[in-house]
CSV table of C-alpha atoms in Angstrom, one decimal:
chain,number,residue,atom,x,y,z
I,163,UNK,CA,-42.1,-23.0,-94.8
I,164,UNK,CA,-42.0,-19.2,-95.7
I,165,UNK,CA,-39.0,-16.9,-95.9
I,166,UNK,CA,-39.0,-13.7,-94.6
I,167,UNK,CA,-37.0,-11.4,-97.4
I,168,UNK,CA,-37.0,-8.5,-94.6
I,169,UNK,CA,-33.9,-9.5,-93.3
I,170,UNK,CA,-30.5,-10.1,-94.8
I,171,UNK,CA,-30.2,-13.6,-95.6
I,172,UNK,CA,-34.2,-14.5,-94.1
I,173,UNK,CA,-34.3,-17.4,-91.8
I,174,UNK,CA,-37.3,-19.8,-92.7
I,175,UNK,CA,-40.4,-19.1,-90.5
I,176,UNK,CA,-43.4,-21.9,-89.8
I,177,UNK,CA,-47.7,-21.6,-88.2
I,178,UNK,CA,-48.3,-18.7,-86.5
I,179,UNK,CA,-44.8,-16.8,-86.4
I,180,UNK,CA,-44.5,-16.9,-90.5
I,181,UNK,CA,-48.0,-15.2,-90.7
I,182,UNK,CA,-47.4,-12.8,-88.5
I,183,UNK,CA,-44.4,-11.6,-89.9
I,184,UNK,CA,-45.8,-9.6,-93.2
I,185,UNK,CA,-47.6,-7.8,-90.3
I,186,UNK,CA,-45.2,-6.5,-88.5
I,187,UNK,CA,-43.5,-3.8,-90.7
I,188,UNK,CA,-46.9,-2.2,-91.3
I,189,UNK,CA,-47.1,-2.2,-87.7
I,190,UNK,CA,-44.5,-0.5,-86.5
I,191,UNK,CA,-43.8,1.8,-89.7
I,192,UNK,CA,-47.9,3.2,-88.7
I,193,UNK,CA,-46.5,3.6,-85.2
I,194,UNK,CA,-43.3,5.1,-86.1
I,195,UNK,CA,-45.7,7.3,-87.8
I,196,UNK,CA,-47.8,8.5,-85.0
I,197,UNK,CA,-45.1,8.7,-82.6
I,198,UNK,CA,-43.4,11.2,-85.7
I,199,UNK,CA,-46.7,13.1,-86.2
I,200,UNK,CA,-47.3,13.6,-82.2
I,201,UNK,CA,-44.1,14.6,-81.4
I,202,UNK,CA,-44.4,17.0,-84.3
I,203,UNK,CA,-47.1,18.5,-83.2
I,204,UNK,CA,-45.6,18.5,-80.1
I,205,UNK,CA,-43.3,20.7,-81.0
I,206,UNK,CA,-45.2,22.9,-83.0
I,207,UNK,CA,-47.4,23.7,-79.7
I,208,UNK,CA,-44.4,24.6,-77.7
I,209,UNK,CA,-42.4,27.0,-80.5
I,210,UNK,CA,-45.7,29.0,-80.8
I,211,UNK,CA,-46.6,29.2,-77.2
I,212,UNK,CA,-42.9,29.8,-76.1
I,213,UNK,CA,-41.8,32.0,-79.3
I,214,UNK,CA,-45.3,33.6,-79.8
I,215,UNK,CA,-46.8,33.9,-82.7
I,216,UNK,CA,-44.7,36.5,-84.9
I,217,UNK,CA,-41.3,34.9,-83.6
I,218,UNK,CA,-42.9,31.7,-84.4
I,219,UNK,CA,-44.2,33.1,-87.7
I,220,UNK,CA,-40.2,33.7,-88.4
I,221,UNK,CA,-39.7,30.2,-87.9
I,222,UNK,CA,-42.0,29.5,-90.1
I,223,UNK,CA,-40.2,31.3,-92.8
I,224,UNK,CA,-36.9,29.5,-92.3
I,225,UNK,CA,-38.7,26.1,-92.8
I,226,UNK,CA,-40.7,27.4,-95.8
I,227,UNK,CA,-37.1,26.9,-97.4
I,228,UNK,CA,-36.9,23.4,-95.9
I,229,UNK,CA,-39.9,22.2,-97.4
I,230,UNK,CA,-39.2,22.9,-100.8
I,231,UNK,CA,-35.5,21.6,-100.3
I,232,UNK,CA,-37.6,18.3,-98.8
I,233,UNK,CA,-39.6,18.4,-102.1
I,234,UNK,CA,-36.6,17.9,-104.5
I,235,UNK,CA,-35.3,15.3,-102.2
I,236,UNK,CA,-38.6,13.1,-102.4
I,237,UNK,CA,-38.7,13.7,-106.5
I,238,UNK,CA,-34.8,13.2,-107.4
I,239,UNK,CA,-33.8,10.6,-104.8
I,240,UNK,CA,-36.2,9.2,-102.3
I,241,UNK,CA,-39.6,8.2,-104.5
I,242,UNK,CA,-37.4,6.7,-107.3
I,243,UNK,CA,-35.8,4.6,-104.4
I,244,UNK,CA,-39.1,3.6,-102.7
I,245,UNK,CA,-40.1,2.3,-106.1
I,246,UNK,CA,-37.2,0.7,-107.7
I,247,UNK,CA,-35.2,-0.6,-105.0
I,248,UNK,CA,-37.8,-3.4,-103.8
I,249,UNK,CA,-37.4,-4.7,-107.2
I,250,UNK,CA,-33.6,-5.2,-106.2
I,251,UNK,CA,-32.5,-8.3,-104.4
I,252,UNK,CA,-29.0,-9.3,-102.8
I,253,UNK,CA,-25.8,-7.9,-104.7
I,254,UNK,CA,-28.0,-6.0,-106.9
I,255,UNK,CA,-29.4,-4.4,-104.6
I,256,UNK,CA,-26.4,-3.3,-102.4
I,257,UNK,CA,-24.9,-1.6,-105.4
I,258,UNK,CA,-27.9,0.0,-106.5
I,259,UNK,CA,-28.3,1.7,-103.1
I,260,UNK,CA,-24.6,2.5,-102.9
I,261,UNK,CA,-25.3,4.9,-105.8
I,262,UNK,CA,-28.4,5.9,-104.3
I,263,UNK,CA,-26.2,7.2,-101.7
I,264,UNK,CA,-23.7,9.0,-103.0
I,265,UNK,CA,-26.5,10.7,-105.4
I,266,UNK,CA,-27.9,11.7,-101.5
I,267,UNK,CA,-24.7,13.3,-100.2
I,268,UNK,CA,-24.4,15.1,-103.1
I,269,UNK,CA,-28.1,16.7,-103.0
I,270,UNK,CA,-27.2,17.6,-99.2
I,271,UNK,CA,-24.7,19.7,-100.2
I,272,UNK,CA,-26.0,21.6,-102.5
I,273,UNK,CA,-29.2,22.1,-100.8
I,274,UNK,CA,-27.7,23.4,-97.5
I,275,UNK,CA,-25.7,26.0,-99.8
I,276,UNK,CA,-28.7,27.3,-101.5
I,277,UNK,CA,-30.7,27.8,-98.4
I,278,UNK,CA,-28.1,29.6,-96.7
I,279,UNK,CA,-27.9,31.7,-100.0
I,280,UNK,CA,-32.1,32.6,-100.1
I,281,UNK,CA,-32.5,33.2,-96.4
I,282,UNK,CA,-29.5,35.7,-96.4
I,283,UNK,CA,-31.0,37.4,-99.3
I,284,UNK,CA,-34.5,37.4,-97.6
I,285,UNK,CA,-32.8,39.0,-94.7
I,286,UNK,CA,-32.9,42.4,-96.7
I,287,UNK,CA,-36.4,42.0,-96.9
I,288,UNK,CA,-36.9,40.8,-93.8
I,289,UNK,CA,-34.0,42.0,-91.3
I,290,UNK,CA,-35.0,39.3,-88.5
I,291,UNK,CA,-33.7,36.9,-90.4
I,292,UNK,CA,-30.3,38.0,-91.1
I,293,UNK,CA,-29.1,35.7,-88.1
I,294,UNK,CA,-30.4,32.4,-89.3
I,295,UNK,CA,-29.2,31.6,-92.5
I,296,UNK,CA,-26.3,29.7,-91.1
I,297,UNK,CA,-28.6,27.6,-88.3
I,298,UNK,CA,-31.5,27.4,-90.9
I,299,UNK,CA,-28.5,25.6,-93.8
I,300,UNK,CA,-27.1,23.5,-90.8
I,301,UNK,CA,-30.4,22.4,-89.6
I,302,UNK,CA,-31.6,21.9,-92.9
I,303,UNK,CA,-28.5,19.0,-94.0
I,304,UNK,CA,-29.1,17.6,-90.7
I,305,UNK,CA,-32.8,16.9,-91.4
I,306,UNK,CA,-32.5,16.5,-94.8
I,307,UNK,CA,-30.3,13.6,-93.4
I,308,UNK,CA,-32.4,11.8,-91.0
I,309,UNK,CA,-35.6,12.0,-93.3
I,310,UNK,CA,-33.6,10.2,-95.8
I,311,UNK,CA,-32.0,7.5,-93.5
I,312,UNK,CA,-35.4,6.2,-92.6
I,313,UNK,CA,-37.1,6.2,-95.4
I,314,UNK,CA,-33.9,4.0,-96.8
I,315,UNK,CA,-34.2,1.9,-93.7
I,316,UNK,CA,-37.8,1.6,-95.1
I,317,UNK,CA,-37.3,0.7,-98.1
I,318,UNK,CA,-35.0,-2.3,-96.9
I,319,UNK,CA,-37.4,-3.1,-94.3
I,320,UNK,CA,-36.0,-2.5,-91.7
I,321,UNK,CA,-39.1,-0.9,-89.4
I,322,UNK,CA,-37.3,-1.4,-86.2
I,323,UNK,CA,-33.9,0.9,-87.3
I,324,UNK,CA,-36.8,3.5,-88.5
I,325,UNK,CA,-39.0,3.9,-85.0
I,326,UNK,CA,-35.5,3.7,-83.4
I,327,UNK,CA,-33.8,6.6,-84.6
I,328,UNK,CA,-37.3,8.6,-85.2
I,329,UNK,CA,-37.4,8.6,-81.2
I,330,UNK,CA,-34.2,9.3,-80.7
I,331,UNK,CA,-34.6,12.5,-82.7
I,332,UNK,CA,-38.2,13.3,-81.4
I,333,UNK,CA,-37.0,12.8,-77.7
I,334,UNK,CA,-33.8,14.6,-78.2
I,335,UNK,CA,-35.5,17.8,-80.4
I,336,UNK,CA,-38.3,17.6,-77.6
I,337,UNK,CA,-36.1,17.5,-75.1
I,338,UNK,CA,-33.5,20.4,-76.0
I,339,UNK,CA,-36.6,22.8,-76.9
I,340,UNK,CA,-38.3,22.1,-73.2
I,341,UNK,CA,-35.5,22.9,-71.9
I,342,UNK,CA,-34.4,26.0,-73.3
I,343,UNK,CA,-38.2,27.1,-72.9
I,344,UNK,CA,-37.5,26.3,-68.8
I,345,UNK,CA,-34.7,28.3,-68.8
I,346,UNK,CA,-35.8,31.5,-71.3
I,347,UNK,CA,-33.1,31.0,-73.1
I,348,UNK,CA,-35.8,30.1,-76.5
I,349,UNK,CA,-35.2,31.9,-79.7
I,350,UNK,CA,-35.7,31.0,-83.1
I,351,UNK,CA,-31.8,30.4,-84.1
I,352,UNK,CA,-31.7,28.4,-80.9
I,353,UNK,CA,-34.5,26.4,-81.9
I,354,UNK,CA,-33.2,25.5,-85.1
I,355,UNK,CA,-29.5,25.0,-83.3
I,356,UNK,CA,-31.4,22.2,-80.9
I,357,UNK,CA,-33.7,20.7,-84.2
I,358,UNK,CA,-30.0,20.4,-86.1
I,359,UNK,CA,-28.1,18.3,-83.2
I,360,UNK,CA,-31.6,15.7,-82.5
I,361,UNK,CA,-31.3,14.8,-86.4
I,362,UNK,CA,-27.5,14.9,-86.5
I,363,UNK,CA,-27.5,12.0,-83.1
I,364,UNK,CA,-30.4,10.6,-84.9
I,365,UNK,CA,-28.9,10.2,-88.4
I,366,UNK,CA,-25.7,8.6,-87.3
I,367,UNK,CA,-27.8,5.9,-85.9
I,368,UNK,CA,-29.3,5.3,-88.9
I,369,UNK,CA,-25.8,5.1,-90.5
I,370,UNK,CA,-24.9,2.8,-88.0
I,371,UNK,CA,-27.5,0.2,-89.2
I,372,UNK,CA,-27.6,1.2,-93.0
I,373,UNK,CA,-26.1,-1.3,-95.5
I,374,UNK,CA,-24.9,-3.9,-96.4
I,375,UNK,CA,-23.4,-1.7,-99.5
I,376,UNK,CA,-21.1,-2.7,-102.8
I,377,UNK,CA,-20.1,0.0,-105.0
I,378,UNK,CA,-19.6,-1.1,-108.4
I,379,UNK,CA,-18.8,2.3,-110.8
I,380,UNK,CA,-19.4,0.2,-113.6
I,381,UNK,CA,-23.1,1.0,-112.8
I,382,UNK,CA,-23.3,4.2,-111.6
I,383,UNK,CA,-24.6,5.5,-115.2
I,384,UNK,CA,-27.1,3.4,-115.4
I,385,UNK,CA,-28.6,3.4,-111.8
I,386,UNK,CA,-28.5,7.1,-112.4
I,387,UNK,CA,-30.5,7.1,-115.4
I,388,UNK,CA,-32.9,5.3,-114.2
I,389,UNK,CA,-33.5,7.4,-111.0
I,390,UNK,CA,-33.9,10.3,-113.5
I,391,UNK,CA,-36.3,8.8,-115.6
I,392,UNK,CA,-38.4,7.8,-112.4
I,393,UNK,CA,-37.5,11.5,-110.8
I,394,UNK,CA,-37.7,13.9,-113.9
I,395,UNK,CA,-41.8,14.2,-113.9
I,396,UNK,CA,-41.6,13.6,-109.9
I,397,UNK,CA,-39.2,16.7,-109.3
I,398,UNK,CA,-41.1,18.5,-110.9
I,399,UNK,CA,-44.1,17.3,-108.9
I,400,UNK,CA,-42.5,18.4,-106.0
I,401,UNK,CA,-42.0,22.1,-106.6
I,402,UNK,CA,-45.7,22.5,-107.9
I,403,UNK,CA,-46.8,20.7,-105.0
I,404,UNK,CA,-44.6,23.3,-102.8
I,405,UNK,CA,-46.5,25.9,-104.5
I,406,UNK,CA,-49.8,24.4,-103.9
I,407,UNK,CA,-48.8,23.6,-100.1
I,408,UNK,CA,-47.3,26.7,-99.5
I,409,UNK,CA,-47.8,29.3,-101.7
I,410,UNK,CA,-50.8,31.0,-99.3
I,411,UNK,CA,-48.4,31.0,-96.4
I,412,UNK,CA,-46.0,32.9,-98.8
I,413,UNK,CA,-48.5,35.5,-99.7
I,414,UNK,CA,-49.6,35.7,-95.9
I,415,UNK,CA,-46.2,36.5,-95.2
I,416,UNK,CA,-46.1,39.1,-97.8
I,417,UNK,CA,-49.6,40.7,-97.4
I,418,UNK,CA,-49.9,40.0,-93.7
I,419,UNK,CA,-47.0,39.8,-91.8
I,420,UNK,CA,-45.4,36.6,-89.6
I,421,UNK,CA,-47.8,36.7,-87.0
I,422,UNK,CA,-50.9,35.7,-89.2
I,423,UNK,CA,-48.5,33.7,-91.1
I,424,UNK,CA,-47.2,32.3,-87.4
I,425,UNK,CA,-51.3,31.8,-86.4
I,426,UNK,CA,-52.0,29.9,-89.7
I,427,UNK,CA,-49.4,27.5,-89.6
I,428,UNK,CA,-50.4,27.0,-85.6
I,429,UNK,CA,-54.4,26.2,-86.8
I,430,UNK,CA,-52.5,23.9,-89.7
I,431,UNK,CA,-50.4,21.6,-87.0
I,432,UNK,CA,-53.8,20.3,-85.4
I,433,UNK,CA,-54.7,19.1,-89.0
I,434,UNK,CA,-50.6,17.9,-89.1
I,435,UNK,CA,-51.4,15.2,-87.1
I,436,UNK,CA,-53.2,13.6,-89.3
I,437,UNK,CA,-50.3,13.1,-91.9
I,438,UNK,CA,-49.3,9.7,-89.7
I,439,UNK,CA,-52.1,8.8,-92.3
I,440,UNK,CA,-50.4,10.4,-95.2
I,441,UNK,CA,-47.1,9.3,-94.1
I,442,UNK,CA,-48.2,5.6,-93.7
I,443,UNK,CA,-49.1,5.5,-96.9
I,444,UNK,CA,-46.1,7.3,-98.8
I,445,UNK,CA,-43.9,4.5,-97.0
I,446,UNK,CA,-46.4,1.4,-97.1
I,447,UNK,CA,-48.1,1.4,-100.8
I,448,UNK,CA,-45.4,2.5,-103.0
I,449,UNK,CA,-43.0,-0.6,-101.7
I,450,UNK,CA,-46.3,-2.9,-102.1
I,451,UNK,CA,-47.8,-1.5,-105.3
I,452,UNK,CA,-44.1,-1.5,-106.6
I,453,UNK,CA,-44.2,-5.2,-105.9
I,454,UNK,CA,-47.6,-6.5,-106.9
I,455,UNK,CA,-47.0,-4.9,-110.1
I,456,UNK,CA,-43.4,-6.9,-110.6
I,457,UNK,CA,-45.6,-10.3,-109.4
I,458,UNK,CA,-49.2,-9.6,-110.9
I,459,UNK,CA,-49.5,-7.0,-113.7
I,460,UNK,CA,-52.1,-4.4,-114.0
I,461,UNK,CA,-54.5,-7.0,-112.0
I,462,UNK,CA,-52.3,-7.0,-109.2
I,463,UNK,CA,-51.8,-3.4,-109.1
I,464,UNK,CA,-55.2,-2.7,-110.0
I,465,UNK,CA,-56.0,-4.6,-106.7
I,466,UNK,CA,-53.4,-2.8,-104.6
I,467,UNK,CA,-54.7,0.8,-105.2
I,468,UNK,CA,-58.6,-0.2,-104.8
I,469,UNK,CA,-57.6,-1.0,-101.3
I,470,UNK,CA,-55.7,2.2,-101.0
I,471,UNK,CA,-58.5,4.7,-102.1
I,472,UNK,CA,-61.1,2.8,-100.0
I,473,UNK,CA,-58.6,3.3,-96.9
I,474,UNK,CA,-58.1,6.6,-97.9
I,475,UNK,CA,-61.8,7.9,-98.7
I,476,UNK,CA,-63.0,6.0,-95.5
I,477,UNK,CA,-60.0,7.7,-93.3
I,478,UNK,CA,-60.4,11.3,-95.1
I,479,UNK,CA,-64.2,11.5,-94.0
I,480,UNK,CA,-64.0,10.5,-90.4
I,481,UNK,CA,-60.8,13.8,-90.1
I,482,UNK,CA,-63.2,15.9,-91.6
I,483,UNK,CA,-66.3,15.2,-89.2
I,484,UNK,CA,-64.1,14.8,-86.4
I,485,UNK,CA,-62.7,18.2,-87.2
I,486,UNK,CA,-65.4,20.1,-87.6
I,487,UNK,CA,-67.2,18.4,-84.4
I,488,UNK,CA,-64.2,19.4,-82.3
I,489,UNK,CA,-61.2,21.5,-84.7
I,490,UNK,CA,-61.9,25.0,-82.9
I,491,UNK,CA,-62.4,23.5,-79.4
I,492,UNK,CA,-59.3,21.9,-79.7
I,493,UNK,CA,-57.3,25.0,-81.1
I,494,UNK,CA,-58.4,27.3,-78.1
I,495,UNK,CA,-57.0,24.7,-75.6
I,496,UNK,CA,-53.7,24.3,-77.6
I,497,UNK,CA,-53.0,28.0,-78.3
I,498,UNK,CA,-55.3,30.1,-76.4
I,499,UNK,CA,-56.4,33.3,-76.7
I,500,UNK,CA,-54.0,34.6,-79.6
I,501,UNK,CA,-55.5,32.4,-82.1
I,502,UNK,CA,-59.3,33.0,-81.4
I,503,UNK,CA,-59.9,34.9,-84.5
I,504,UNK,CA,-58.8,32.1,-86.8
I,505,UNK,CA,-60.8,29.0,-84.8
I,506,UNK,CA,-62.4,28.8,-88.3
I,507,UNK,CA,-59.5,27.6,-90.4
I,508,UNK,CA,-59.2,24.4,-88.9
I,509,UNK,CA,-63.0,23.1,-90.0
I,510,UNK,CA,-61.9,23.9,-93.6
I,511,UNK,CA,-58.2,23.1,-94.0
I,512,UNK,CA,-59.7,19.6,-92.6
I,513,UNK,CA,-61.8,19.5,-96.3
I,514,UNK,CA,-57.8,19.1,-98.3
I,515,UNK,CA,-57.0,16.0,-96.1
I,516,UNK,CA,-59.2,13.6,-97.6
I,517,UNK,CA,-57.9,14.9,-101.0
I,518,UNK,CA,-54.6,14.8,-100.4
I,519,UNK,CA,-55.0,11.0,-99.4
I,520,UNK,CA,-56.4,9.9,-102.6
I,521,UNK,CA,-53.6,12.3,-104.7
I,522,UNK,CA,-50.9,10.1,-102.3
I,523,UNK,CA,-52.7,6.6,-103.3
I,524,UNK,CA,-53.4,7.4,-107.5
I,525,UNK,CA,-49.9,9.2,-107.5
I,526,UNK,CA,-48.3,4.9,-106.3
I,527,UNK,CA,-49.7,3.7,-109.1
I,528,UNK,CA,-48.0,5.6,-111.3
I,529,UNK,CA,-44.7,5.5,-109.4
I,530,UNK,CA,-45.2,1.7,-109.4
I,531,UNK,CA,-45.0,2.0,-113.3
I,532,UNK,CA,-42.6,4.1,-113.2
I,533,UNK,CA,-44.1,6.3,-115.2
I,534,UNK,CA,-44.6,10.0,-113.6
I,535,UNK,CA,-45.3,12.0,-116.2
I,536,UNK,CA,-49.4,11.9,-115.0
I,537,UNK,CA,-48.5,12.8,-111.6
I,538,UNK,CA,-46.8,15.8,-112.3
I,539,UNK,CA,-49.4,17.2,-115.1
I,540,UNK,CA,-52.1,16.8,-112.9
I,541,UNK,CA,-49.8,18.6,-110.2
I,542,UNK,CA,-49.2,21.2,-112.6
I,543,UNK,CA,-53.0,21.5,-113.5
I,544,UNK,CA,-53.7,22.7,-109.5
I,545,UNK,CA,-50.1,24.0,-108.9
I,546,UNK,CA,-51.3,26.8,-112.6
I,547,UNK,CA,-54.8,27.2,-111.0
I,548,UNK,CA,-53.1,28.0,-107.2
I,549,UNK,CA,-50.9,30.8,-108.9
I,550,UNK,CA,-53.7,32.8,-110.8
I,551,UNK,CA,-55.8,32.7,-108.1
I,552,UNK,CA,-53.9,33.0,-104.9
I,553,UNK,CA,-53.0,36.2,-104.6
I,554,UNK,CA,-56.1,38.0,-105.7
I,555,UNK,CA,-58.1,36.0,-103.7
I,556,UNK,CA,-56.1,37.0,-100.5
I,557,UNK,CA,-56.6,40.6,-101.7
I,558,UNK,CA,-60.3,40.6,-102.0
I,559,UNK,CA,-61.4,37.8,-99.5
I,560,UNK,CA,-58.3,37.2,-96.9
I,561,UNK,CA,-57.7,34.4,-95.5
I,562,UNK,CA,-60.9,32.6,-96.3
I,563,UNK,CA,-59.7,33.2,-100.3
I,564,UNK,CA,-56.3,31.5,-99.4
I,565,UNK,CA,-58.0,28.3,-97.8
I,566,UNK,CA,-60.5,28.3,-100.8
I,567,UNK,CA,-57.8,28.2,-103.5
I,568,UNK,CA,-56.0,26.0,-101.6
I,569,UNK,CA,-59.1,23.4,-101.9
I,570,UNK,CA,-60.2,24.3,-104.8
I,571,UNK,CA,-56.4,23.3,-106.5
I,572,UNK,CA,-56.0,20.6,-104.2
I,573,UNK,CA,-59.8,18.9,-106.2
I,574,UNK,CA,-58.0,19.5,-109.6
I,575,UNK,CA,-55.3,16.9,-108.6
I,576,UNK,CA,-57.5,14.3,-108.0
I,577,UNK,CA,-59.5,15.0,-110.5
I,578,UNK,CA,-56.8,15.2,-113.4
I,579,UNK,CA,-54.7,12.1,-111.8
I,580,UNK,CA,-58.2,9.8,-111.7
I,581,UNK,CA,-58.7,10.9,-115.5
I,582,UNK,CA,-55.1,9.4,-116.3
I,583,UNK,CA,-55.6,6.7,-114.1
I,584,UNK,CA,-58.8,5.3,-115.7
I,585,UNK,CA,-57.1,5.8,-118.9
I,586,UNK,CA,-54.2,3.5,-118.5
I,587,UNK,CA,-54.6,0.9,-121.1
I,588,UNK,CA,-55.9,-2.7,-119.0
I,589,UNK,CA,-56.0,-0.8,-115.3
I,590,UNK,CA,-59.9,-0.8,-115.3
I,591,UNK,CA,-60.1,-4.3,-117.6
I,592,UNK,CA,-59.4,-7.8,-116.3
I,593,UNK,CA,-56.6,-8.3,-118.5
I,594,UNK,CA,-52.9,-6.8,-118.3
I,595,UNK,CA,-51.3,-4.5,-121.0
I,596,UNK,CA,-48.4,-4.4,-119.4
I,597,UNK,CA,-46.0,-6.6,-117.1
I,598,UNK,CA,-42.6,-6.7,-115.8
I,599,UNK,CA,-39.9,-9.2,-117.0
I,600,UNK,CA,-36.2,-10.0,-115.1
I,601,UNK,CA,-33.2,-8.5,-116.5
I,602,UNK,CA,-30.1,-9.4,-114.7
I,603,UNK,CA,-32.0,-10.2,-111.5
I,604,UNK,CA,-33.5,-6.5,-111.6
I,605,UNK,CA,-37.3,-6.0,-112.5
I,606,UNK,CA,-37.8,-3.9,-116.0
I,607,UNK,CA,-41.0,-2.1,-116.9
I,608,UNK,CA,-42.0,-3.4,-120.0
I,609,UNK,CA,-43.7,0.0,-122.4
I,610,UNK,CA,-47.1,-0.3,-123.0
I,611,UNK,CA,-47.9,-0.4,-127.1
């Protein structure tokens, strides 16, 4: 008889039914995935084509701010969770996510204040954007939210709750642009108004179905701690990777104006899509490498991430050919004529994705040891390489110097985390250097010597 841990409680499972179960979370969380991606993309397709470009170019701007609030939210709170709370199990674990929490409302706060703060300062730089500071905060807390809430739901497997309110806040968002667009009423502040309300509706659904929770304050240090020993390397991850992500769009911006900026991040959406991929992976392996590590040592991990750059090199080759067979075809139907002079972007952008699969699947390991000191020096490695050569490359070769640095940093990653990887004393030999050992019901990482 096997028991399904998924659910609070389990139930015992027998034949067919009890192996079919493991299945089912990848499942749907890969669905949830594609629905998020396509709807996404979705909605990049109509802000462009109803805002045009240099409106949409504005938009842009506010989310730029979004991103790198996003960024600090995956480093402080939401990786270390991923990670440590599937070593958790019954009361431990409803107290541990308690904290978890009220660490997250707290991190809402503050981020909504300071990007309110930056986009009313950036309004003196660039006036359209003195109107929406206050929808840009308000839609940031609201998606900040939501993003949160199912990666939780996630990390209590609970798949179901996640595709639920993910299509509750693709149909609403979907829904409230279309309609606005119908009745040319669109703006950008009124786009950000109708993103803010889907993830409100869609985060208090995922409240609805969050917990069981048991706050004991006796262990609110120490949960604490040990999210900022998981998050202090990954926080810092985070904003280098901003700048590697997003430091070209800045410069466009600056050198070019929001309607190249607006075209640019149009060509990037059709490559968006393929983060279901990247997604999938930031939700499935951690969770699983986090527990074949607890169960199997070094072997077991060792085993895990094999299977994860395999998928990943096998998945990043078949984007780029398809890309480059049919990227610019593709971009002319979705966009038209306003984006003919940048067809070309797509084809090489394409060339980061299968990079940026193998940085997701070396970067679980790491997190699965809790140990992300790796990740974020060989972050830092392309995020120092990105800031020398960005901006003189825009100045002497354009665009094409942006999308080059971009690859160029986005190789040193890999490179630098592969070194540290291969290094790690027992991942390449048969035998473990390090293992995992129960401590008040909770899993312990165990220093290597």
């Amino acid at each position: 008889m096997a028991l399904y841990r998924g659910m609070p409680g389990g139930h015992a499972l027998s034949g067919g039914k009890a192996r079919l179960r493991p299945m089912l979370g990848p499942v749907l969380s890969f669905g949830d995935q594609a629905l998020s991606s396509a709807c996404n993309f979705l909605t990049t397709i109509l802000l462009a084509r109803a805002l045009g470009l240099e409106a949409f170019g504005l938009y842009t701007m506010v989310w730029l701010a979004l991103y790198f609030a996003m960024s600090l939210q995956l480093g402080l709170i939401v990786s270390p969770m991923m990670s440590i709370g599937t070593k958790e199990e019954g009361a431990e674990a409803q107290a541990y996510y308690s904290v978890v929490f009220l660490h997250q409302a707290g991190y809402v706060a503050v981020a909504s204040i300071a990007i309110f703060a930056v986009l009313t300062f950036a309004a003196g730089a660039v006036p359209p954007l003195a109107g929406l500071a206050l929808p840009g905060s308000v839609a940031a807390a609201a998606y900040l939210t939501q993003d949160f809430l199912r990666r939780y739901l996630f990390a209590r497997r609970r798949p179901a709750g996640i595709l639920l309110i993910d299509t509750i806040n693709q149909a609403v968002k979907l829904g409230a642009l279309a309609a606005l667009w119908h009745a040319g009423m669109i703006s950008v502040a009124d786009s950000l108004w109708a993103v803010a309300g889907a993830a409100t509706i869609s985060a208090i659904c995922g409240l609805c179905m969050s917990g069981p929770f048991r706050w004991k304050p006796e262990i609110l240090a120490e949960v604490t701690g040990r999210q900022w020993r998981s998050a202090r390397w990954l926080v810092l991850t985070g904003s280098v990777q901003w700048v590697l992500s997003y430091s070209g769009l800045l410069v466009t911006a600056g050198l070019f104006g929001p309607k190249i900026l607006g075209a640019l991040r149009a060509a990037q959406s059709v490559l968006a899509v393929l983060n279901v991929v990247r997604e999938a992976l930031d939700n499935v392996v951690p969770p699983l490498a986090g527990q074949a590590f607890a169960e199997g040592g070094l072997p077991g991990l060792r085993q895990t991430l094999g299977r994860a750059m395999l998928f990943a090199a096998l998945t990043g080759a078949s984007a780029v050919i398809g890309l480059g067979l049919f990227g610019p075809w593709l971009l002319h139907r979705l966009y038209g004529g306003e984006i003919l002079e940048f067809d070309w972007v797509i084809v090489w952008y394409s060339f980061a994705f299968p990079m940026a699969l193998m940085t997701q699947a070396l970067g679980c390991a790491f997190r699965a040891l809790e140990r992300t000191r790796p990740i974020f020096l060989a972050t830092f490695a392309g995020g120092c390489f990105n800031l020398l050569a960005v901006y003189p490359a825009a100045v002497f070769f354009g665009v094409a110097g942006l999308i080059a640095v971009t690859l160029l940093s986005e190789l040193t990653v890999v490179i630098v985390l592969t070194i540290q990887v291969v290094r790690v004393p027992g991942m390449m030999s048969g035998e473990p250097r390090e293992r995992t050992r129960s401590a008040g019901g909770r899993a312990v990482a165990v220093p290597l010597p």
